[in-house]
Coordinates of C-alpha atoms in Angstrom, one line a residue:
M29 CA 0.0 0.0 0.0
N30 CA 1.3 3.4 -0.9
P31 CA 1.2 6.1 1.9
K32 CA -1.9 8.2 2.0
G33 CA -1.9 11.2 -0.3
T34 CA 0.9 10.0 -2.5
E35 CA 1.1 9.1 -6.1
P36 CA 2.2 5.6 -7.2
P37 CA 5.8 5.5 -8.3
I38 CA 5.2 5.3 -12.0
R39 CA 8.1 6.4 -14.1
V40 CA 9.1 6.5 -17.8
L41 CA 11.7 4.1 -19.1
T42 CA 13.9 4.3 -22.2
P43 CA 13.6 1.4 -24.6
R44 CA 17.0 0.2 -23.4
Q45 CA 16.1 0.3 -19.8
Y46 CA 12.9 -1.6 -20.5
V47 CA 14.8 -4.4 -22.3
Q48 CA 17.3 -4.6 -19.4
L49 CA 14.4 -5.0 -17.0
L50 CA 12.7 -7.8 -18.8
P51 CA 15.0 -10.8 -17.7
T52 CA 14.4 -10.0 -14.0
M53 CA 10.6 -9.8 -14.6
R54 CA 10.5 -13.1 -16.5
R55 CA 12.6 -14.9 -13.9
N56 CA 10.2 -13.7 -11.2
L57 CA 7.2 -14.7 -13.2
S58 CA 8.5 -18.2 -13.8
G59 CA 8.5 -18.8 -10.1
W60 CA 4.7 -18.4 -10.1
M61 CA 4.1 -21.5 -12.3
V62 CA 1.9 -24.1 -10.6
E63 CA 2.2 -27.7 -11.6
G64 CA -1.1 -29.1 -12.8
D65 CA -3.0 -25.7 -12.9
A66 CA -3.4 -25.2 -16.6
G67 CA -5.6 -22.1 -16.3
W68 CA -3.2 -20.3 -14.0
N69 CA -0.2 -21.2 -16.1
R70 CA -2.0 -20.0 -19.2
R71 CA -2.3 -16.6 -17.6
L72 CA 1.4 -16.5 -17.0
H73 CA 1.9 -17.7 -20.6
N74 CA -0.1 -14.8 -21.9
I75 CA 2.0 -12.3 -19.8
D76 CA 5.2 -13.8 -21.2
Y77 CA 3.7 -13.5 -24.7
L78 CA 3.1 -9.7 -24.1
M79 CA 6.6 -9.2 -22.8
C80 CA 8.2 -10.9 -25.8
R81 CA 5.9 -9.3 -28.4
S82 CA 6.7 -5.8 -27.0
V83 CA 10.3 -6.2 -28.2
G84 CA 9.6 -8.1 -31.3
D85 CA 11.0 -11.4 -30.0
T86 CA 9.7 -14.9 -30.5
P87 CA 7.4 -15.4 -27.5
F88 CA 8.6 -18.8 -26.3
S89 CA 9.8 -22.3 -27.3
H90 CA 7.5 -25.1 -28.3
S91 CA 7.9 -26.6 -24.8
N92 CA 5.0 -26.8 -22.5
D93 CA 7.0 -24.5 -20.2
P94 CA 6.9 -21.0 -21.7
F95 CA 9.9 -20.0 -19.5
E96 CA 12.2 -22.8 -20.5
N97 CA 15.5 -21.3 -21.9
S98 CA 14.0 -17.8 -21.9
Y99 CA 15.9 -16.1 -19.2
E100 CA 18.3 -14.3 -21.5
P101 CA 17.5 -10.7 -22.6
P102 CA 15.1 -10.7 -25.5
R103 CA 16.5 -9.4 -28.8
F104 CA 16.0 -5.6 -28.9
A105 CA 14.2 -4.4 -32.0
S106 CA 14.7 -0.6 -32.1
S107 CA 12.0 -0.4 -34.8
Q108 CA 9.4 -1.5 -32.2
F109 CA 9.6 1.9 -30.5
G110 CA 9.0 5.2 -32.2
R111 CA 9.2 8.8 -31.0
Q112 CA 5.5 8.7 -30.1
D113 CA 5.9 5.7 -27.8
T114 CA 6.1 6.0 -24.0
I115 CA 7.1 3.1 -21.8
L116 CA 5.7 3.3 -18.2
V117 CA 6.8 1.1 -15.3
Y118 CA 5.0 0.9 -12.0
M119 CA 7.5 0.2 -9.2
L120 CA 6.5 -1.0 -5.8
Q121 CA 9.2 -1.5 -3.2
D122 CA 11.9 -1.3 -5.9
A123 CA 10.2 -4.1 -7.9
P124 CA 8.3 -3.7 -11.2
V125 CA 4.7 -4.7 -10.8
G126 CA 3.3 -3.3 -14.0
I127 CA 4.3 -2.1 -17.5
A128 CA 2.4 -0.1 -20.1
I129 CA 3.6 0.9 -23.5
I130 CA 1.5 3.7 -25.1
A131 CA 1.6 5.6 -28.4
R132 CA 0.4 9.2 -28.5
L133 CA -1.3 9.4 -32.0
R134 CA -3.1 12.4 -33.5
D135 CA -6.5 12.0 -31.8
V136 CA -6.2 8.8 -29.7
I137 CA -3.9 7.2 -27.1
E138 CA -3.1 3.6 -28.1
I139 CA -2.1 1.1 -25.5
D140 CA 0.3 -1.2 -27.3
T141 CA 1.0 -3.4 -24.2
L142 CA -0.1 -3.5 -20.6
Y143 CA 0.7 -6.3 -18.3
T144 CA 1.0 -6.6 -14.5
H145 CA 2.5 -9.0 -12.0
V146 CA 0.1 -11.7 -11.0
G147 CA 0.8 -11.2 -7.3
Q148 CA -0.2 -7.5 -7.3
S149 CA -3.8 -6.5 -7.4
H150 CA -5.0 -3.3 -9.0
A151 CA -1.7 -2.4 -10.7
G152 CA -3.4 -2.4 -14.1
S153 CA -6.1 0.0 -12.9
V154 CA -3.5 2.3 -11.5
L155 CA -1.6 2.4 -14.8
V156 CA -4.8 3.1 -16.7
E157 CA -5.7 6.0 -14.4
H158 CA -2.2 7.4 -14.8
I159 CA -2.5 7.3 -18.6
V160 CA -5.9 9.0 -18.5
N161 CA -4.7 11.8 -16.2
H162 CA -1.2 12.4 -17.7
Y163 CA -1.4 11.6 -21.4
C164 CA -5.0 12.1 -22.6
G165 CA -5.3 15.9 -22.3
A166 CA -8.4 17.8 -21.4
P167 CA -11.0 16.9 -22.3
P168 CA -9.5 13.4 -22.4
C169 CA -9.1 11.9 -25.8
P170 CA -10.2 8.3 -26.5
I171 CA -7.9 5.4 -25.6
R172 CA -7.7 2.3 -27.8
I173 CA -6.4 -1.2 -27.0
Y174 CA -6.2 -4.4 -29.1
A175 CA -6.9 -6.9 -26.3
M176 CA -6.7 -10.6 -26.0
P177 CA -10.1 -12.1 -25.3
A178 CA -8.9 -13.4 -21.9
A179 CA -8.4 -9.7 -20.9
Y180 CA -11.8 -8.5 -22.0
P181 CA -13.3 -8.5 -18.4
F182 CA -10.4 -6.3 -17.1
W183 CA -10.8 -3.8 -19.9
R184 CA -14.6 -3.7 -19.6
N185 CA -14.2 -3.0 -15.9
C186 CA -12.0 0.0 -16.9
G187 CA -14.8 1.3 -19.2
F188 CA -13.5 0.0 -22.5
E189 CA -16.1 -1.1 -25.1
I190 CA -15.6 -3.6 -27.8
A191 CA -15.5 -2.1 -31.3
W192 CA -14.9 -5.5 -33.0
S193 CA -13.9 -9.0 -32.0
P194 CA -12.1 -11.6 -34.1
R195 CA -13.9 -14.8 -35.1
A196 CA -13.0 -17.7 -32.8
V197 CA -10.4 -19.8 -34.5
S198 CA -8.2 -22.7 -33.4
S199 CA -4.8 -21.0 -33.1
S200 CA -1.9 -21.1 -30.7
T201 CA -1.5 -17.3 -31.1
P202 CA -3.8 -15.2 -28.9
R203 CA -6.4 -13.3 -30.9
H204 CA -7.0 -9.6 -30.4
G205 CA -10.1 -7.4 -30.5
S206 CA -10.3 -3.6 -30.7
M207 CA -11.7 -1.9 -27.5
T208 CA -12.1 1.9 -26.9
L209 CA -12.4 4.0 -23.8
R210 CA -14.2 7.4 -23.8
V211 CA -13.6 8.5 -20.3
A212 CA -15.9 11.6 -20.3
T213 CA -19.0 9.5 -21.2
S214 CA -18.2 6.3 -19.3
Y215 CA -20.2 5.5 -16.2
R216 CA -17.2 3.7 -14.8
W217 CA -15.3 6.9 -14.5
T218 CA -15.8 10.0 -12.3
H219 CA -14.1 13.4 -11.9
V220 CA -12.8 14.0 -8.4
E221 CA -10.6 16.9 -7.3
G222 CA -9.5 17.7 -10.8
K223 CA -8.6 14.1 -11.7
W224 CA -10.3 11.3 -13.5
R225 CA -10.8 8.2 -11.3
L226 CA -12.3 4.8 -11.8
A227 CA -15.6 5.1 -10.0
A228 CA -15.0 1.7 -8.2
Y229 CA -11.9 3.1 -6.5
S230 CA -12.7 6.8 -6.2
H231 CA -13.4 6.5 -2.5
W232 CA -9.7 5.7 -1.9
P233 CA -7.5 8.7 -1.1
R234 CA -5.4 9.2 -4.3
Y235 CA -4.0 5.7 -5.0
M236 CA -4.0 3.0 -2.5
I237 CA -3.0 -0.5 -3.6

């Protein structure tokens, strides 16, 4: 829990700093694998997929363990990051608990990647609130995400609405659907003391995790 009245320690990373951080995050994530729990491990598998995709690397081997032989730094693809990209890390007690990569386009903020540590609740919500209040302007511009179906419930709880969804197909690659948030017209958001807050957490003083 952050002290009352303080902002969460969200900072901006350079692409190089982000890539250097990934091996530690992946080692930590691998320790949360649970033998025989396919649903839980699939969640970890999807987080690892997002980590690797964000730097243009092959997500994982063909092994049933997505973390096997994957502890080396992923290949860095400089073309993955443009001048409009911002990499945000949410640090808690000197450990990364959430990452968001956003692109500031002409009339929309696009969330390219957002993933959080499975052991930290509400980290994703904190990152979304930070993006709305620090990058969307006033009045806030729309935010767009191409989400995996498994993440739809989280994004709906943050006020995102599905614009289109891919047809269900048998594929080992997670499929993505377009979702958009319009903060000013979403009943899931409220304006409190000059900031946009998720209504579900607006009774908390500032950010309390």
